[in-house]
């Protein structure tokens, strides 16, 4: 059972992907510049948080554990939703330098492996900082490695990132933070392939299921049934159930419950609403019915959750077993 935290901003048109990005609530970006030449290599231990790399100039190799090696070129963007252990290197066989990203300090923000030579490759790498980190959510949406190349919109953004990263202008950190956040959104909405694992992105790319997902997000308070959602998809009940479960990775009613609880958690955390009103907004006719469902799903009552998060003691969301 996937536990999410969300802050929902309503507009005239509901965009599920925008709501997911709002749910992640990106607060900033930790980034570093890497310059290298000749025989070089660095191996990073598993981090667990979403990480990224942008090749500003030159080429290098990227080897993520249990994934095929990739040759990265200028303008490439790589997103690692959970950042497993990986190695970056040039094109000579070397013993890589070991680095633990969890132990990095401000002194590690700029690293030079050029040994005095003119750098052959320059990279901006780092990780996203979320208000409520949820690596499990990103894992459910994306493959282990997201590699973007040759997308016109990305090329312009990467050029802006490169220009900013290679200079030391006032406000550099803030500008880079905003630019890399945009790269994250672009990666989320441009990376759907036949190899994309089950999740929201595959569902939104499915012409039969996309309208269903939009309707669920538009009317999370409606007492939906599988039959009603199947009608939206113009499929038989059995065909819809099978297709939704295969593409999204969970049955329709489980997805509806997950999103209801996500909205409820966001309202409890970020809005000054009573339990009755929160329950009504996510489809429950009474405070007791909502409290029972919320407690069963999250393991604590809405009141306890609201008090705990108000004190700033929210734990990171987690992937739980049913």
Coordinates of N, CA and C in Angstrom, one line a residue, residues 72-210:
X72 N 27.3 9.1 -21.6 CA 26.6 10.4 -21.5 C 27.3 11.4 -22.4
X73 N 26.5 12.2 -23.0 CA 27.1 13.3 -23.9 C 26.6 14.6 -23.5
X74 N 27.2 15.7 -24.0 CA 26.8 17.0 -23.7 C 25.3 17.2 -23.9
X75 N 24.7 17.8 -22.9 CA 23.2 18.1 -23.0 C 22.4 17.0 -22.4
X76 N 22.9 15.8 -22.1 CA 22.2 14.7 -21.5 C 21.7 15.0 -20.1
X77 N 20.6 14.5 -19.7 CA 20.0 14.7 -18.4 C 19.7 13.3 -17.9
X78 N 20.1 13.0 -16.7 CA 19.9 11.7 -16.0 C 19.2 11.9 -14.7
X79 N 18.1 11.2 -14.5 CA 17.4 11.2 -13.2 C 17.5 9.8 -12.6
X80 N 17.9 9.7 -11.3 CA 17.9 8.4 -10.6 C 16.9 8.6 -9.5
X81 N 15.7 8.1 -9.7 CA 14.6 8.3 -8.7 C 15.0 7.9 -7.2
X82 N 15.8 6.8 -7.1 CA 16.2 6.4 -5.7 C 17.7 6.4 -5.6
X83 N 18.4 6.8 -6.6 CA 19.9 6.8 -6.5 C 20.5 5.6 -5.9
X84 N 20.5 4.5 -6.6 CA 21.3 3.3 -6.1 C 22.8 3.6 -6.3
X85 N 23.7 2.7 -5.9 CA 25.1 2.9 -6.1 C 25.4 3.0 -7.6
X86 N 26.3 3.9 -8.0 CA 26.7 4.1 -9.4 C 28.1 4.6 -9.5
X87 N 28.6 4.5 -10.7 CA 30.0 4.9 -11.0 C 30.0 5.8 -12.2
X88 N 30.7 6.9 -12.1 CA 30.9 7.8 -13.3 C 32.4 7.8 -13.6
X89 N 32.8 7.8 -14.9 CA 34.2 7.7 -15.2 C 34.4 8.2 -16.6
X90 N 35.7 8.3 -16.9 CA 36.1 8.6 -18.3 C 36.2 7.3 -19.0
X91 N 37.1 7.3 -20.1 CA 37.1 6.2 -21.0 C 38.4 5.4 -20.8
X92 N 39.0 5.5 -19.6 CA 40.2 4.7 -19.3 C 39.9 3.8 -18.1
X93 N 40.5 2.6 -18.0 CA 40.2 1.7 -16.9 C 41.0 2.3 -15.7
X94 N 40.3 2.6 -14.6 CA 40.9 3.1 -13.4 C 40.2 2.5 -12.2
X95 N 40.8 2.5 -11.0 CA 40.2 2.2 -9.8 C 39.4 3.4 -9.3
X96 N 38.1 3.4 -9.2 CA 37.3 4.6 -8.9 C 37.5 5.1 -7.5
X97 N 37.5 6.4 -7.3 CA 37.5 7.0 -5.9 C 36.1 6.7 -5.3
X98 N 36.1 6.3 -4.1 CA 34.8 6.0 -3.4 C 34.3 7.3 -2.7
X99 N 33.0 7.5 -2.9 CA 32.4 8.7 -2.2 C 31.0 8.2 -1.6
X100 N 30.7 8.8 -0.5 CA 29.4 8.5 0.2 C 28.6 9.8 0.1
X101 N 27.6 9.9 -0.7 CA 26.9 11.2 -0.9 C 26.3 11.7 0.4
X102 N 26.0 10.8 1.3 CA 25.4 11.2 2.6 C 26.4 11.9 3.5
X103 N 27.7 11.8 3.2 CA 28.7 12.4 4.0 C 29.3 13.6 3.4
X104 N 28.8 14.1 2.3 CA 29.3 15.2 1.6 C 29.0 16.5 2.3
X105 N 29.9 17.4 2.3 CA 29.8 18.7 2.9 C 30.0 19.8 1.9
X106 N 29.9 21.1 2.4 CA 30.0 22.2 1.5 C 31.4 22.2 0.8
X107 N 32.4 21.6 1.4 CA 33.7 21.6 0.8 C 33.7 20.7 -0.4
X108 N 32.7 19.8 -0.6 CA 32.7 18.9 -1.7 C 31.8 19.4 -2.9
X109 N 31.4 20.7 -2.8 CA 30.5 21.2 -3.9 C 31.1 21.2 -5.2
X110 N 32.4 21.5 -5.3 CA 33.1 21.5 -6.6 C 34.3 20.5 -6.5
X111 N 34.3 19.5 -7.4 CA 35.3 18.5 -7.4 C 36.0 18.5 -8.8
X112 N 37.3 18.4 -8.7 CA 38.1 18.5 -10.0 C 39.0 17.2 -10.0
X113 N 38.7 16.4 -11.1 CA 39.5 15.2 -11.3 C 40.4 15.4 -12.6
X114 N 40.7 16.6 -12.8 CA 41.5 16.9 -14.1 C 43.0 16.8 -13.9
X115 N 43.4 16.8 -12.6 CA 44.9 16.7 -12.3 C 45.7 17.8 -13.0
X116 N 45.1 19.0 -13.1 CA 45.8 20.1 -13.7 C 45.6 20.3 -15.1
X117 N 45.0 19.3 -15.8 CA 44.8 19.4 -17.3 C 43.5 20.2 -17.5
X118 N 43.3 20.5 -18.8 CA 42.1 21.2 -19.2 C 40.9 20.1 -19.1
X119 N 39.9 20.4 -18.4 CA 38.8 19.4 -18.2 C 38.2 19.0 -19.6
X120 N 38.0 17.7 -19.7 CA 37.4 17.1 -20.9 C 35.9 16.9 -20.7
X121 N 35.4 17.0 -19.5 CA 34.0 16.9 -19.2 C 33.6 17.7 -18.0
X122 N 32.5 18.3 -18.0 CA 32.0 19.1 -16.9 C 30.6 18.6 -16.6
X123 N 30.3 18.3 -15.4 CA 29.0 17.7 -15.0 C 28.4 18.5 -13.8
X124 N 27.1 18.7 -13.8 CA 26.4 19.2 -12.7 C 25.6 18.0 -12.1
X125 N 25.9 17.7 -10.9 CA 25.2 16.5 -10.3 C 24.7 16.9 -8.9
X126 N 23.7 16.2 -8.4 CA 23.2 16.5 -7.1 C 21.9 15.7 -6.8
X127 N 21.1 16.2 -5.8 CA 19.9 15.6 -5.4 C 18.8 16.6 -5.1
X128 N 17.6 16.1 -5.2 CA 16.5 17.0 -4.9 C 16.1 16.9 -3.4
X129 N 15.8 18.0 -2.8 CA 15.3 18.1 -1.5 C 13.8 18.3 -1.5
X130 N 13.1 17.4 -0.9 CA 11.6 17.5 -0.8 C 11.2 17.8 0.6
X131 N 10.0 18.5 0.7 CA 9.4 18.8 2.0 C 9.1 17.5 2.7
X132 N 8.6 16.5 1.9 CA 8.3 15.2 2.4 C 8.9 14.2 1.4
X133 N 10.2 13.8 1.5 CA 10.8 12.9 0.6 C 10.0 11.6 0.4
X134 N 9.8 11.2 -0.8 CA 9.0 9.9 -1.0 C 9.7 9.2 -2.2
X135 N 10.8 8.6 -2.0 CA 11.5 7.8 -3.0 C 10.6 6.7 -3.5
X136 N 9.7 6.1 -2.7 CA 8.9 5.1 -3.1 C 7.9 5.5 -4.2
X137 N 7.4 6.8 -4.1 CA 6.5 7.3 -5.1 C 7.2 7.5 -6.4
X138 N 8.4 8.1 -6.4 CA 9.1 8.2 -7.7 C 9.4 6.9 -8.3
X139 N 9.8 5.9 -7.4 CA 10.1 4.6 -7.9 C 8.8 4.0 -8.6
X140 N 7.7 4.3 -8.1 CA 6.5 3.7 -8.7 C 6.1 4.4 -10.1
X141 N 6.7 5.6 -10.3 CA 6.4 6.3 -11.5 C 7.4 6.1 -12.6
X142 N 8.6 5.8 -12.3 CA 9.7 5.9 -13.2 C 10.6 4.7 -13.1
X143 N 11.4 4.4 -14.2 CA 12.4 3.3 -14.1 C 13.5 3.7 -13.3
X144 N 14.4 2.8 -13.0 CA 15.6 3.0 -12.2 C 16.4 4.2 -12.7
X145 N 16.6 4.2 -14.0 CA 17.4 5.3 -14.6 C 16.6 6.0 -15.7
X146 N 16.5 7.3 -15.6 CA 15.8 8.1 -16.6 C 16.8 8.8 -17.4
X147 N 17.0 8.5 -18.7 CA 18.0 9.2 -19.5 C 17.4 9.9 -20.6
X148 N 17.5 11.2 -20.6 CA 16.9 12.1 -21.6 C 17.9 12.7 -22.5
X149 N 17.7 12.5 -23.8 CA 18.6 13.0 -24.8 C 17.8 13.4 -26.1
X150 N 18.2 14.5 -26.7 CA 17.6 14.9 -27.9 C 16.2 15.4 -27.9
X151 N 15.7 15.7 -26.7 CA 14.4 16.4 -26.5 C 14.6 17.9 -26.6
X152 N 13.9 18.5 -27.6 CA 14.2 19.9 -27.9 C 14.0 20.8 -26.6
X153 N 12.9 20.6 -25.9 CA 12.6 21.4 -24.7 C 13.8 21.2 -23.7
X154 N 14.3 20.0 -23.6 CA 15.4 19.8 -22.6 C 16.7 20.5 -23.1
X155 N 16.9 20.5 -24.4 CA 18.2 21.1 -24.8 C 18.3 22.6 -24.4
X156 N 17.2 23.3 -24.5 CA 17.2 24.7 -24.1 C 17.4 24.8 -22.6
X157 N 16.7 24.0 -21.8 CA 16.9 24.0 -20.4 C 18.3 23.7 -19.9
X158 N 18.8 22.6 -20.5 CA 20.2 22.2 -20.2 C 21.2 23.3 -20.5
X159 N 21.0 24.0 -21.6 CA 21.9 25.1 -21.9 C 21.8 26.2 -20.9
X160 N 20.6 26.5 -20.4 CA 20.5 27.5 -19.3 C 21.2 27.0 -18.0
X161 N 21.0 25.7 -17.7 CA 21.6 25.1 -16.5 C 23.2 25.2 -16.7
X162 N 23.7 24.8 -17.8 CA 25.1 24.9 -18.1 C 25.6 26.3 -17.9
X163 N 25.0 27.3 -18.5 CA 25.4 28.7 -18.4 C 25.5 29.1 -17.0
X164 N 24.4 28.8 -16.2 CA 24.4 29.2 -14.8 C 25.4 28.4 -13.9
X165 N 25.5 27.1 -14.2 CA 26.4 26.3 -13.3 C 27.9 26.6 -13.5
X166 N 28.3 27.1 -14.7 CA 29.7 27.3 -15.0 C 30.1 28.7 -14.6
X167 N 29.2 29.5 -14.1 CA 29.5 30.9 -13.7 C 29.3 31.0 -12.2
X168 N 29.7 32.1 -11.6 CA 29.5 32.3 -10.2 C 28.8 33.6 -10.0
X169 N 27.6 33.8 -10.6 CA 26.9 35.0 -10.5 C 26.1 35.0 -9.1
X170 N 25.7 36.2 -8.7 CA 24.9 36.3 -7.5 C 23.6 35.5 -7.7
X171 N 23.1 34.8 -6.7 CA 21.8 34.1 -6.9 C 21.9 32.8 -7.6
X172 N 23.2 32.3 -7.9 CA 23.4 31.1 -8.7 C 22.6 29.9 -8.1
X173 N 22.7 29.7 -6.8 CA 22.1 28.6 -6.2 C 20.6 28.6 -6.4
X174 N 20.0 29.7 -6.2 CA 18.5 29.8 -6.4 C 18.1 29.5 -7.8
X175 N 18.8 30.1 -8.8 CA 18.5 29.9 -10.2 C 18.6 28.5 -10.6
X176 N 19.7 27.8 -10.1 CA 19.9 26.4 -10.4 C 18.8 25.5 -9.8
X177 N 18.4 25.9 -8.6 CA 17.4 25.1 -8.0 C 16.1 25.1 -8.8
X178 N 15.7 26.3 -9.3 CA 14.5 26.4 -10.1 C 14.6 25.7 -11.4
X179 N 15.8 25.9 -12.1 CA 16.0 25.2 -13.4 C 16.0 23.7 -13.3
X180 N 16.6 23.2 -12.2 CA 16.6 21.7 -12.1 C 15.3 21.2 -11.7
X181 N 14.5 21.9 -11.0 CA 13.1 21.5 -10.7 C 12.3 21.4 -12.0
X182 N 12.5 22.3 -12.9 CA 11.8 22.3 -14.2 C 12.3 21.0 -14.9
X183 N 13.6 20.7 -14.9 CA 14.1 19.5 -15.5 C 13.4 18.3 -15.0
X184 N 13.2 18.3 -13.6 CA 12.5 17.1 -13.0 C 11.1 17.0 -13.6
X185 N 10.3 18.1 -13.7 CA 9.0 18.0 -14.3 C 9.0 17.5 -15.7
X186 N 9.9 18.1 -16.5 CA 10.0 17.6 -17.9 C 10.4 16.2 -18.0
X187 N 11.3 15.7 -17.1 CA 11.6 14.2 -17.1 C 10.4 13.4 -16.8
X188 N 9.5 13.9 -15.9 CA 8.4 13.1 -15.5 C 7.4 13.0 -16.7
X189 N 7.2 14.1 -17.5 CA 6.2 14.1 -18.5 C 6.7 13.7 -19.9
X190 N 8.0 13.5 -20.0 CA 8.5 13.1 -21.4 C 9.0 11.7 -21.4
X191 N 9.1 11.0 -20.2 CA 9.7 9.7 -20.2 C 8.7 8.6 -20.0
X192 N 8.0 8.3 -21.1 CA 7.1 7.2 -21.2 C 7.4 6.3 -22.4
X193 N 7.9 5.1 -22.1 CA 8.3 4.2 -23.1 C 7.7 2.8 -22.8
X194 N 7.8 1.9 -23.8 CA 7.3 0.5 -23.5 C 7.9 -0.1 -22.3
X195 N 9.1 0.4 -21.9 CA 9.9 -0.2 -20.7 C 9.5 0.5 -19.4
X196 N 8.7 1.6 -19.5 CA 8.3 2.3 -18.3 C 7.5 1.4 -17.4
X197 N 7.9 1.2 -16.1 CA 7.2 0.3 -15.2 C 5.8 0.8 -15.0
X198 N 4.9 -0.1 -14.5 CA 3.6 0.3 -14.1 C 3.6 1.5 -13.2
X199 N 2.6 2.4 -13.4 CA 2.6 3.6 -12.5 C 1.7 4.7 -13.2
X200 N 1.7 5.8 -12.6 CA 0.9 6.9 -13.1 C 1.2 7.3 -14.5
X201 N 2.5 7.4 -14.8 CA 2.9 7.8 -16.1 C 2.4 6.9 -17.2
X202 N 2.5 5.6 -17.0 CA 1.9 4.7 -18.0 C 0.4 4.8 -18.1
X203 N -0.2 5.0 -17.0 CA -1.7 5.2 -17.0 C -2.1 6.5 -17.8
X204 N -1.4 7.6 -17.6 CA -1.7 8.8 -18.3 C -1.4 8.7 -19.8
X205 N -0.5 7.8 -20.2 CA -0.2 7.6 -21.6 C -1.2 6.7 -22.3
X206 N -2.0 6.0 -21.5 CA -3.0 5.1 -22.0 C -4.3 5.9 -22.3
X207 N -4.7 5.9 -23.6 CA -5.8 6.7 -24.0 C -7.1 6.3 -23.4
X208 N -7.2 5.0 -22.9 CA -8.5 4.6 -22.3 C -8.4 4.9 -20.8
X209 N -7.3 4.9 -20.2 CA -7.2 5.1 -18.7 C -7.0 6.5 -18.3
X210 N -6.3 7.3 -19.2 CA -6.1 8.7 -18.8 C -7.4 9.5 -18.4

